CSV table of C-alpha atoms in Angstrom, one decimal:
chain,number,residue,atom,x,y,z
A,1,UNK,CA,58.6,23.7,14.8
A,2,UNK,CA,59.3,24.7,18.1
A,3,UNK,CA,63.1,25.0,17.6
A,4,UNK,CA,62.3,27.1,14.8
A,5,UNK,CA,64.7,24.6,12.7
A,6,UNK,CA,65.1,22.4,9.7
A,7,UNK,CA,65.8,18.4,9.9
A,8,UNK,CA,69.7,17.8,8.6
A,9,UNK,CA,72.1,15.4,7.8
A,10,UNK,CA,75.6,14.9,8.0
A,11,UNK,CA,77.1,12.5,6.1
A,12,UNK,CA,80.6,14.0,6.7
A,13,UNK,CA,80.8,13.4,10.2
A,14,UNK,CA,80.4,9.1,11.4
A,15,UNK,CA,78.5,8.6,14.6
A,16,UNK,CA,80.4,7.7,17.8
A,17,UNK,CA,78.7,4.8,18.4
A,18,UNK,CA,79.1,3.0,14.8
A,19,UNK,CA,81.6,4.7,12.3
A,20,UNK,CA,79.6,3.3,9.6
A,21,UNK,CA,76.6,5.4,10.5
A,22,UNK,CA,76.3,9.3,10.3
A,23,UNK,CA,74.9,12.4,12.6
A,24,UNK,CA,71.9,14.1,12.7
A,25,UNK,CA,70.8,17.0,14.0
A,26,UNK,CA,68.4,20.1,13.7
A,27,UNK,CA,70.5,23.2,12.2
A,28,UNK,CA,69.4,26.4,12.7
A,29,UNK,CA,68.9,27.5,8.7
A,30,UNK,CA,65.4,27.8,7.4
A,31,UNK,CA,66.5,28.4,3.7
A,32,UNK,CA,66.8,25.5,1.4
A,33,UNK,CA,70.2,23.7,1.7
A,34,UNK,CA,71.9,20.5,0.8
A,35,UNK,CA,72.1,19.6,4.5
A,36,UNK,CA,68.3,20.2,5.1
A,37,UNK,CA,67.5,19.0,1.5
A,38,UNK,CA,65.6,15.6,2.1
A,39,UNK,CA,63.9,13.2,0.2
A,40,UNK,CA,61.2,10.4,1.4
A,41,UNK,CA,59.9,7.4,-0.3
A,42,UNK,CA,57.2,5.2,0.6
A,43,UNK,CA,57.7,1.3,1.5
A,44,UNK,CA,56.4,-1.1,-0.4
A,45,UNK,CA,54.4,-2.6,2.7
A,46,UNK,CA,52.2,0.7,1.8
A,47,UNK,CA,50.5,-1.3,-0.9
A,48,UNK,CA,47.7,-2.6,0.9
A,49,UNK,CA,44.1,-3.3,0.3
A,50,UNK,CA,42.9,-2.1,3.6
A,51,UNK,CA,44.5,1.7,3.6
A,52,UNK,CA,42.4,4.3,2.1
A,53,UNK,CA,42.9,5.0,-1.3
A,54,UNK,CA,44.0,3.7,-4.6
A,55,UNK,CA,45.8,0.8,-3.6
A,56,UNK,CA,47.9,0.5,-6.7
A,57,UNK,CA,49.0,3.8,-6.1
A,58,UNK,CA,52.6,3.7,-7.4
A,59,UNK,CA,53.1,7.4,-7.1
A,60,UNK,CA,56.0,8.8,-4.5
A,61,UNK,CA,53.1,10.8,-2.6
A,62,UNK,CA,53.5,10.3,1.6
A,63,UNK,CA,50.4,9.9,2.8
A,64,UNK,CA,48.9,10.0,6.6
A,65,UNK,CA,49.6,6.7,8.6
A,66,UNK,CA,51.5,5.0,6.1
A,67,UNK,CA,55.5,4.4,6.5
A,68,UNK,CA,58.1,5.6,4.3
A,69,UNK,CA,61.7,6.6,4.3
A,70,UNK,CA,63.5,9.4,4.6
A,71,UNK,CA,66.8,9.7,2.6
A,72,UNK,CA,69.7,12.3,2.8
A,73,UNK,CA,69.8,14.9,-0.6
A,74,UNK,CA,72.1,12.3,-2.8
A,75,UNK,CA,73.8,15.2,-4.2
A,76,UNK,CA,75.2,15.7,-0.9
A,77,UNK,CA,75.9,12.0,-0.2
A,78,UNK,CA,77.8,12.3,-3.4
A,79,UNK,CA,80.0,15.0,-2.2
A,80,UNK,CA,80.5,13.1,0.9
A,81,UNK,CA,81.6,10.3,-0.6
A,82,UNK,CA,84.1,11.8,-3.3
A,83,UNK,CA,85.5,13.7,-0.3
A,84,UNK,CA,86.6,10.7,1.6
A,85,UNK,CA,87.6,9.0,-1.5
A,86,UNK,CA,90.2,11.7,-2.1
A,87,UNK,CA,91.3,11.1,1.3
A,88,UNK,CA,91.6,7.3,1.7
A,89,UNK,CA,94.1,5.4,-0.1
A,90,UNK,CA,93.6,4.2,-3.7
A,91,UNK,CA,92.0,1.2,-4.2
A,92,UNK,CA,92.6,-1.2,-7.0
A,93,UNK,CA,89.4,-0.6,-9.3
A,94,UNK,CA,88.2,2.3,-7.1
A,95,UNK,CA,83.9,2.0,-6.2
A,96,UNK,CA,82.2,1.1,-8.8
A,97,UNK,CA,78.8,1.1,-7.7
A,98,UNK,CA,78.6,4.9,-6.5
A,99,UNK,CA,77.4,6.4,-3.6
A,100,UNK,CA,75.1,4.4,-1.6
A,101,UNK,CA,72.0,6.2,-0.4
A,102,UNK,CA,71.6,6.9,3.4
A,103,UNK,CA,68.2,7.0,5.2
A,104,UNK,CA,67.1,8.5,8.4
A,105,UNK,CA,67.2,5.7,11.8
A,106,UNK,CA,66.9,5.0,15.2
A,107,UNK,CA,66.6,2.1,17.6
A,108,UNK,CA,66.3,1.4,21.4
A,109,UNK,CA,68.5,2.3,24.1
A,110,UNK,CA,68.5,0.3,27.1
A,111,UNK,CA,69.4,2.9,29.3
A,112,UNK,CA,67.5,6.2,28.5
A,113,UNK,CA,64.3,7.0,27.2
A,114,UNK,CA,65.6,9.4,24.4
A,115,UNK,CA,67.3,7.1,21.6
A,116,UNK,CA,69.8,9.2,19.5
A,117,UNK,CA,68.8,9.7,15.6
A,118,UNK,CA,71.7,8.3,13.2
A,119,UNK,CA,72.4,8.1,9.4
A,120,UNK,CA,72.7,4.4,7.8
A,121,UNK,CA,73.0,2.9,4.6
A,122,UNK,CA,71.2,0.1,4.9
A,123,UNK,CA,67.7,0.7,3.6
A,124,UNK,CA,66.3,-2.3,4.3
A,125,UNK,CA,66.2,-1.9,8.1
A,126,UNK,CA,62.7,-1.6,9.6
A,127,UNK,CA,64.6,1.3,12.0
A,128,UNK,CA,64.7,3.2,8.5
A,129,UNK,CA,60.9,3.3,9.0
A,130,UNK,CA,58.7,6.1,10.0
A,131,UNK,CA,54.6,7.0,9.6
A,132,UNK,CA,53.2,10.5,9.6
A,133,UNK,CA,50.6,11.3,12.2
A,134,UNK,CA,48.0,14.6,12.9
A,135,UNK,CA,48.8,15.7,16.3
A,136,UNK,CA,47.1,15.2,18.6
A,137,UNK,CA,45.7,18.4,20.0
A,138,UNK,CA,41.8,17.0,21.7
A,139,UNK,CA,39.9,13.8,22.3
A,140,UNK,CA,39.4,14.1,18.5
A,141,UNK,CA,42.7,13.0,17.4
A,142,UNK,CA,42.1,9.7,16.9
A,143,UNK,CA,39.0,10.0,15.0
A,144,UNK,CA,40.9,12.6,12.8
A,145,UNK,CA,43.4,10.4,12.7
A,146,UNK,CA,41.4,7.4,10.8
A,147,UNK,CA,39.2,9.2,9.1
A,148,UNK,CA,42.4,11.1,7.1
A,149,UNK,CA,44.9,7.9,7.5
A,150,UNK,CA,45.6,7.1,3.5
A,151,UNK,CA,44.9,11.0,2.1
A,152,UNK,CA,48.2,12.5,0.9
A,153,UNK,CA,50.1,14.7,3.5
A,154,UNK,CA,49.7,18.6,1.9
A,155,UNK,CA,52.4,21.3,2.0
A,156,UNK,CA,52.2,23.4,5.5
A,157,UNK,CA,50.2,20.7,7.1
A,158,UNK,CA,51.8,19.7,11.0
A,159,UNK,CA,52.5,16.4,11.7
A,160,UNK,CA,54.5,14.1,14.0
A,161,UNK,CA,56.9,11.6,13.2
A,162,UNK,CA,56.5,8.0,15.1
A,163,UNK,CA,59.5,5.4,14.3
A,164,UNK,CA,57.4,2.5,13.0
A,165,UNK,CA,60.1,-0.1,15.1
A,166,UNK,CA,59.5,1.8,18.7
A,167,UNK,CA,56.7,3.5,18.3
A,168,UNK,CA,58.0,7.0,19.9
A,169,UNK,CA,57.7,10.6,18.5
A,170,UNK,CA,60.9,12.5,16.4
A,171,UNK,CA,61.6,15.2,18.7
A,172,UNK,CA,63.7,18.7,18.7
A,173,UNK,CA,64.1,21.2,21.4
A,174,UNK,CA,66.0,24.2,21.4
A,175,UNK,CA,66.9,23.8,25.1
A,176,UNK,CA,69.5,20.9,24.2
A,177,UNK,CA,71.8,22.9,21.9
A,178,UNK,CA,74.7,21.1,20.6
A,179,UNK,CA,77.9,21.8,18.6
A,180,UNK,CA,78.5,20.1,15.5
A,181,UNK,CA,80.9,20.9,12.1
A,182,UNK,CA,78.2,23.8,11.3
A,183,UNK,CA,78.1,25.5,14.5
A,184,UNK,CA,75.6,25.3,17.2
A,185,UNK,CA,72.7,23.0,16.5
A,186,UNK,CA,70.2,21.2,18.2
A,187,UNK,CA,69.9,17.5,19.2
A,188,UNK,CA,67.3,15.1,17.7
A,189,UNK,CA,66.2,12.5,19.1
A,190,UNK,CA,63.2,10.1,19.4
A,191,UNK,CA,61.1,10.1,23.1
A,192,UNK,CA,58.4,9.5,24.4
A,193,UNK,CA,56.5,12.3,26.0
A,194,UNK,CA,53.4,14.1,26.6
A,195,UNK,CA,51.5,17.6,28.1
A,196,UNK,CA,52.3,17.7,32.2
A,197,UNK,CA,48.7,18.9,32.3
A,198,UNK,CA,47.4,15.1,31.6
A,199,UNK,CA,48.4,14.5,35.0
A,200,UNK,CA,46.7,17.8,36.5
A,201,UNK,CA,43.5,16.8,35.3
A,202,UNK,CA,43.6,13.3,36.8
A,203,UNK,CA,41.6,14.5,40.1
A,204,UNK,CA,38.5,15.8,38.2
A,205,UNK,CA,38.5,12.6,36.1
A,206,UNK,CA,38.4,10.1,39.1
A,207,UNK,CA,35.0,12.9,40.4
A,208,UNK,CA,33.5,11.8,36.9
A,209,UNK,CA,34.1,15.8,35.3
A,210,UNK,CA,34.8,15.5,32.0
A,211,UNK,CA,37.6,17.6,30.9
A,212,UNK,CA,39.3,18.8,27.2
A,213,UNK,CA,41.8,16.0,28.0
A,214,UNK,CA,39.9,13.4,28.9
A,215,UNK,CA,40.4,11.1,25.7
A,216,UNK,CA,43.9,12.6,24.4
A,217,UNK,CA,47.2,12.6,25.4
A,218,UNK,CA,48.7,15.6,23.3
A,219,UNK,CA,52.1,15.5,21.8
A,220,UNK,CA,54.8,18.0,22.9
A,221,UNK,CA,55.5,21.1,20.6
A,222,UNK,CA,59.2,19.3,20.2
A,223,UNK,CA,57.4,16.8,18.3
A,224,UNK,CA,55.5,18.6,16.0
A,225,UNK,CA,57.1,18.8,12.4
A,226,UNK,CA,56.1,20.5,8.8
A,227,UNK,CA,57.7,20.2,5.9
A,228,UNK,CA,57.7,22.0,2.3
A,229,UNK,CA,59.1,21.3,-1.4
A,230,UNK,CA,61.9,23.0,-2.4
A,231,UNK,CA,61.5,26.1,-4.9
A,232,UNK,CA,64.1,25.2,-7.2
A,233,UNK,CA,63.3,21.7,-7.3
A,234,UNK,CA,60.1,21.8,-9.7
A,235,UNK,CA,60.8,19.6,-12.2
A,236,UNK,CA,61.4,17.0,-9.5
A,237,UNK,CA,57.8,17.2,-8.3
A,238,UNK,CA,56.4,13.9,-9.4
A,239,UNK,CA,59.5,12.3,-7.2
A,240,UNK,CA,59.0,14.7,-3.9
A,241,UNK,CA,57.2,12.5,-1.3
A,242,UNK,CA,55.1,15.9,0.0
A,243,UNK,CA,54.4,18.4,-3.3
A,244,UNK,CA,52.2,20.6,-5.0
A,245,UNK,CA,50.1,18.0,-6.9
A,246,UNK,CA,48.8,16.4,-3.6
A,247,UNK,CA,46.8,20.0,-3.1
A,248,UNK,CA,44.4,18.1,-5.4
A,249,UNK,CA,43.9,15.2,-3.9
A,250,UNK,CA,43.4,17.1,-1.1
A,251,UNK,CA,40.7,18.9,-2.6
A,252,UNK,CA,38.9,16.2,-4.4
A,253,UNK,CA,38.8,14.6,-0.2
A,254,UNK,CA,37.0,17.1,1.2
A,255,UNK,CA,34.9,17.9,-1.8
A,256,UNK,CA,33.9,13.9,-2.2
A,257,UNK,CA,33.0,14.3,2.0
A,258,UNK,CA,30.4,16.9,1.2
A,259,UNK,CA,28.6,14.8,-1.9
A,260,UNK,CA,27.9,14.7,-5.5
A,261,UNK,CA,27.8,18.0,-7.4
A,262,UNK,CA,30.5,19.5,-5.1
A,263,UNK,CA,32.7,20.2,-7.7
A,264,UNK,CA,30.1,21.4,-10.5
A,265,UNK,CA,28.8,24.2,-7.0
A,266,UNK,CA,32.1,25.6,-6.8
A,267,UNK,CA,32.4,25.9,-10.6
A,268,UNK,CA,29.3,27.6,-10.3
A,269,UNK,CA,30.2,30.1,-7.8
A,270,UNK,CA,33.5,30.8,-9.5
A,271,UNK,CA,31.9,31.3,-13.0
A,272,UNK,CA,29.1,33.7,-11.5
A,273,UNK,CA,31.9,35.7,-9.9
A,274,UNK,CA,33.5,35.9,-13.3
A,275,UNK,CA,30.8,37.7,-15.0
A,276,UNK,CA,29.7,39.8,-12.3
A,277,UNK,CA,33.3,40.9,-12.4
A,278,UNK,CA,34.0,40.3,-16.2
A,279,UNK,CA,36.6,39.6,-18.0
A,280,UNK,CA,38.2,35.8,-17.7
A,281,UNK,CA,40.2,35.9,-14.3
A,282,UNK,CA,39.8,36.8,-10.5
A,283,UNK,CA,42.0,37.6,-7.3
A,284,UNK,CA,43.2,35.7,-5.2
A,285,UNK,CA,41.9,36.5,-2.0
A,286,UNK,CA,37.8,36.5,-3.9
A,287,UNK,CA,39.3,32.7,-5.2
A,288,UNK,CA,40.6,31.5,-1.6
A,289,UNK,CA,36.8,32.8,-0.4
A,290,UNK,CA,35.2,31.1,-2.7
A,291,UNK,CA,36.7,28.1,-2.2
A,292,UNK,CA,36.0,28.1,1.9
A,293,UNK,CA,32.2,29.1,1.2
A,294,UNK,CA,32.3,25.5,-0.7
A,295,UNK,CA,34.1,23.5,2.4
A,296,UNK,CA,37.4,23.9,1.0
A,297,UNK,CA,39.7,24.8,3.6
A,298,UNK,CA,43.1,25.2,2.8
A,299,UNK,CA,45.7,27.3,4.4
A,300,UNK,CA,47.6,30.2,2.4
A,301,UNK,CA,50.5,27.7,1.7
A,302,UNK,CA,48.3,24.9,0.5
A,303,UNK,CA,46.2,27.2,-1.8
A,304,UNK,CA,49.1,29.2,-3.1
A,305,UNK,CA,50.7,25.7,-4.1
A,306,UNK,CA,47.4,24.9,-5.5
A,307,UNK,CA,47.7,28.4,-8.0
A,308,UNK,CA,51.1,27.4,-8.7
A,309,UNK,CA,49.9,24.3,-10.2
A,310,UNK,CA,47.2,26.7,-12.7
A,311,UNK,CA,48.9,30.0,-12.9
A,312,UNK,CA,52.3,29.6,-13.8
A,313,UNK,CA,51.9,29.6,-17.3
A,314,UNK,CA,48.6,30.7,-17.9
A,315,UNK,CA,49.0,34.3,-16.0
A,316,UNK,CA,52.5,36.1,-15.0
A,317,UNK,CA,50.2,38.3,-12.8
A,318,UNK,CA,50.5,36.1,-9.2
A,319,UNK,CA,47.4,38.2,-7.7
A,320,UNK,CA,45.2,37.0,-10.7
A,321,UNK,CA,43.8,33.3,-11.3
A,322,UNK,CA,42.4,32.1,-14.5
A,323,UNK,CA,39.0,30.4,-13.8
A,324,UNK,CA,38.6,28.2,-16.8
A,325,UNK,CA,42.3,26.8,-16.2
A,326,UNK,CA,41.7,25.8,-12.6
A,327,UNK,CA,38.3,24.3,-13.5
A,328,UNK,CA,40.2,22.1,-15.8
A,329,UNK,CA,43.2,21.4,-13.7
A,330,UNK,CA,40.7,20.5,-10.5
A,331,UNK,CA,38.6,18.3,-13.5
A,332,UNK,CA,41.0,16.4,-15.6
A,333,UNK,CA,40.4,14.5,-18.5
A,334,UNK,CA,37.7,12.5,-19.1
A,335,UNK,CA,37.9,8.7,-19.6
A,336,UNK,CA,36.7,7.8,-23.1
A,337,UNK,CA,34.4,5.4,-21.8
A,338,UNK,CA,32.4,7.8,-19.8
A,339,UNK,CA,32.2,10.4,-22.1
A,340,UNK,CA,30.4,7.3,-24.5
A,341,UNK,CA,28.0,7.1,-21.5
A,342,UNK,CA,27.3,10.5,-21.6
A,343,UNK,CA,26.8,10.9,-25.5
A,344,UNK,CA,24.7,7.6,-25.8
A,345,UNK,CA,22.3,9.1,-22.6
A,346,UNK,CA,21.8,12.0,-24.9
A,347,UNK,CA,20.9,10.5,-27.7
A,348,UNK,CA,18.1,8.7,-25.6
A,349,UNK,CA,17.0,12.2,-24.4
A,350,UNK,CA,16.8,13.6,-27.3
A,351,UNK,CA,16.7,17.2,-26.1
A,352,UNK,CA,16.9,18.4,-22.3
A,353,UNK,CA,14.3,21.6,-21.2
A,354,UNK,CA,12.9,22.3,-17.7
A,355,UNK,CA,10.6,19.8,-17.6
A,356,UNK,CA,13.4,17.1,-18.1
A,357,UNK,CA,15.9,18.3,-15.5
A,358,UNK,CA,12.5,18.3,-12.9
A,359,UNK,CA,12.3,14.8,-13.8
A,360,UNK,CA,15.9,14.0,-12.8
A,361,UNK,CA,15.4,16.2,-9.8
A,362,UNK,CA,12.9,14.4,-9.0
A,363,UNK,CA,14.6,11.1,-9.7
A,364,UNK,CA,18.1,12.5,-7.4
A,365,UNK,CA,15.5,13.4,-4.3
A,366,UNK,CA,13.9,10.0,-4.3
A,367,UNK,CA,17.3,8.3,-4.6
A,368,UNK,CA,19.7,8.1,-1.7
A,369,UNK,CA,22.6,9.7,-3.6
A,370,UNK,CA,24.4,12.3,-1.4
A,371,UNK,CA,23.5,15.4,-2.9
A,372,UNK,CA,23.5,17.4,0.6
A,373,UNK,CA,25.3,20.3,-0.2
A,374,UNK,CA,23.4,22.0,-2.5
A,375,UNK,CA,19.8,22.9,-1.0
A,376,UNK,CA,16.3,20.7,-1.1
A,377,UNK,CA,14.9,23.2,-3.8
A,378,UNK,CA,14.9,22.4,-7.2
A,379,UNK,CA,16.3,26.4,-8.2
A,380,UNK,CA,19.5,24.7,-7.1
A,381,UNK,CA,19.5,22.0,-8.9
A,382,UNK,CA,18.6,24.3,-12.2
A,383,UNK,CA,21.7,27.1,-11.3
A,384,UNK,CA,24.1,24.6,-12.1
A,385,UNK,CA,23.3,23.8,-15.5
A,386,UNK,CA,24.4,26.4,-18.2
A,387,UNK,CA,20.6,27.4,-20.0
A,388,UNK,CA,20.4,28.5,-23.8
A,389,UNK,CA,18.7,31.7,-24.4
A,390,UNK,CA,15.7,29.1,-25.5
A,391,UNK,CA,15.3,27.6,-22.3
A,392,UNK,CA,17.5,24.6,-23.1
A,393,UNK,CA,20.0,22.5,-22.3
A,394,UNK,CA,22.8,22.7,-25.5
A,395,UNK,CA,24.9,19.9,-26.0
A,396,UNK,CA,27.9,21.2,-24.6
A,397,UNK,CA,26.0,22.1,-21.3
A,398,UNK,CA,24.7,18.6,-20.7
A,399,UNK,CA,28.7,17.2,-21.7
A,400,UNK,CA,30.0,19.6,-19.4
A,401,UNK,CA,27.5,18.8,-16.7
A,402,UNK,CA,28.2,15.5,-16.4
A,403,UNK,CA,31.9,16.0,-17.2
A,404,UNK,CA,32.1,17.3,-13.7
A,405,UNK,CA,30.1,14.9,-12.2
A,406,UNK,CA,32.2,12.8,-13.5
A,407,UNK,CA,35.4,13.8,-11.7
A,408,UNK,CA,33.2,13.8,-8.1
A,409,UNK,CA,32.6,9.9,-9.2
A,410,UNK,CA,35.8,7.1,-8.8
A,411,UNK,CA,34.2,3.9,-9.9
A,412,UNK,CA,32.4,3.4,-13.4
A,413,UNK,CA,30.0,1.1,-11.8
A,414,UNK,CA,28.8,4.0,-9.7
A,415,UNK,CA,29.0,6.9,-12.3
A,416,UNK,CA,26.6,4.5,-14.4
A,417,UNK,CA,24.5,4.1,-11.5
A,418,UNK,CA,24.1,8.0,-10.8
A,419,UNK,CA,23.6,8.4,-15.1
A,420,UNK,CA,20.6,5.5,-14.9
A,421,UNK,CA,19.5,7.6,-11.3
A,422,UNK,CA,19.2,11.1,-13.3
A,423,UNK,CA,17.9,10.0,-16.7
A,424,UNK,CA,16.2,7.2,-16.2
A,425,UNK,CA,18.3,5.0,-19.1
């Protein structure tokens, strides 16, 4: 970031050191290019039972503390190769197997601290390795660091790169220009490095004073990275290591951190905008506040991706958001067997008036289910329910109730839990 470049390949030019590797380097375009076009994977040593998360997770989603590769565009390693093929010699039978992916490396030097960043094909190196990281920025990193290591990596979000094999920092700095194929460029590299002012404060630690760098040892700005999905490249989504769909795992984090009933309070809010302001949509800007009145803080690139994912083909008008579709995009489906749950717990009840949603009040305060966020009055509890001009619950409302409850909930075991909590059944 501070070089005010994009990571690039060039699989065109071999590396002086080992002419089966390729260069690296930081070019100076921002715009989406085949040279600053990159795709990571994850490793298979992701799939752990110890990392946060779903650990059968086979999706392509890079996620905080957990390694993956980073591969050259193969549409450029395609031209790359078809280029040289032309200008060797004719082989009997020719390649048959195609152009062999290259992924991002590094390894030690024995001489220098910086060790040069190179292009290989072999993909089963451990130098081919890398983990994403929050930077460090106060004594709080670490803690920030384990409490998000496993949550999905969002659009916009900074973050430095540590090589898994020598544990040092991806770095870039626009005071060591170099000149490559493309014109001038800058050098990447992997150091190790931190703040001068670490040292400064040294004196006041040793007197006992307690300063804002007491527990951290910041990263440099050269090591500070972001990345972002291409625009053209949205039918590749699912495949992209950082896109637009992790905006909702994102979400469902921090909305899980506050409680249960998270999700069914910000429907709430969102509805009640709705019919103060009628009609079935609302801006932007009254959608992003919503959204951080509810703990939801996303930047403006995270939340626009997050639109993108609702309003591209519900409404051609970019300023407006359809309510209902991003309540059901944020929801999902529901699993058949829950919704059973539901239906059977209904048909217990019989009907569900005032007097029955006190009881499960009630039952929720007693209870030591996380229900924080939404007051210690029981006029809270009643706003989020959707009343019948009777004074009764319908049975859509209840459905739709626990339909959103259900999203908040992972495990079945739990949900039935909560269900037996509230109702009593």
């Amino acid at each position: 970031m501070q070089s005010n470049g994009t990571l690039a390949c060039d699989p065109f030019e071999n590396s002086p050191d080992d002419h089966s590797e390729f260069v690296a380097s930081v070019c100076r375009s921002e715009s989406p290019i085949a040279r600053n076009s990159l795709v990571l994977q994850r490793v298979s040593s992701n799939e752990r039972p110890e990392s946060r998360g779903d650990p059968g997770d086979s999706s392509n989603v890079v996620r905080w503390g957990q390694s993956f590769q980073i591969m050259c565009y193969p549409s450029l390693v395609e031209s790359a190769t078809q280029m040289k093929a032309r200008r060797a010699k004719p082989t009997c039978g020719g390649d048959s197997a195609g152009p062999k992916p290259l992924f991002l490396a590094s390894r030690r030097t024995a001489l220098s601290c910086r060790q040069l960043i190179h292009l290989t094909h072999d993909g089963s190196s451990y130098d081919t390795h890398w983990v994403a990281h929050i930077p460090a920025k106060s004594k709080n990193a670490g803690l920030d660091r384990f409490v998000n290591e496993g949550a999905p990596i969002i659009l916009g979000e900074p973050f430095v790169l540590q090589h898994c094999a020598t544990k040092q920092l991806l770095s870039a700095d626009r005071d060591c220009p170099i000149i490559t194929d493309f014109g001038s460029e800058f050098e990447v590299s992997v150091c190790a490095g931190c703040t001068p002012g670490r040292v400064g404060v040294l004196r006041d630690e040793f007197q006992g004073a307690k300063t804002s760098a007491t527990n951290c040892r910041p990263e440099l700005v050269q090591n500070v990275w972001c990345a972002a999905v291409l625009p053209q490249s949205k039918n590749l989504t699912s495949e992209h290591a950082i896109c637009p769909e992790g905006i909702l795992s994102k979400v469902w984090d921090m909305l899980r951190h506050q409680g249960y009933l998270s999700f069914r309070r910000l429907r709430t809010y969102l509805f009640s905008a709705v019919a103060e302001n009628g009609g079935n949509a609302l801006g932007t800007n009254m959608v992003h506040w919503i959204f951080s009145e509810c703990g939801l803080r996303l930047d403006e690139g995270q939340f626009k991706a997050l639109i993108e994912l609702v309003s591209g083909e519900v409404t051609p008008n970019k300023h407006m958001v359809d309510v209902s579709a991003l309540c059901h995009t944020l929801r999902g489906p529901i699993q058949d067997a829950r919704q059973q749950i539901i239906d059977d717990t209904l048909a217990n009840l019989g009907s569900v008036d005032g007097d029955t949603l006190a009881s499960a009040w009630d039952a929720l305060c007693r209870s030591d289910v996380l229900v924080k966020n939404i007051g210690g009055e029981i006029d809270s509890f009643f706003v989020l329910w959707n009343w019948s001009d009777k004074g009764t619950i319908s049975k859509e409302a209840f459905f739709d109730f626990h339909a959103d409850l259900s999203a908040e909930v992972q495990d079945d075991a739990v949900f039935r839990g909560v269900m037996n909590i509230l109702w009593g059944k």
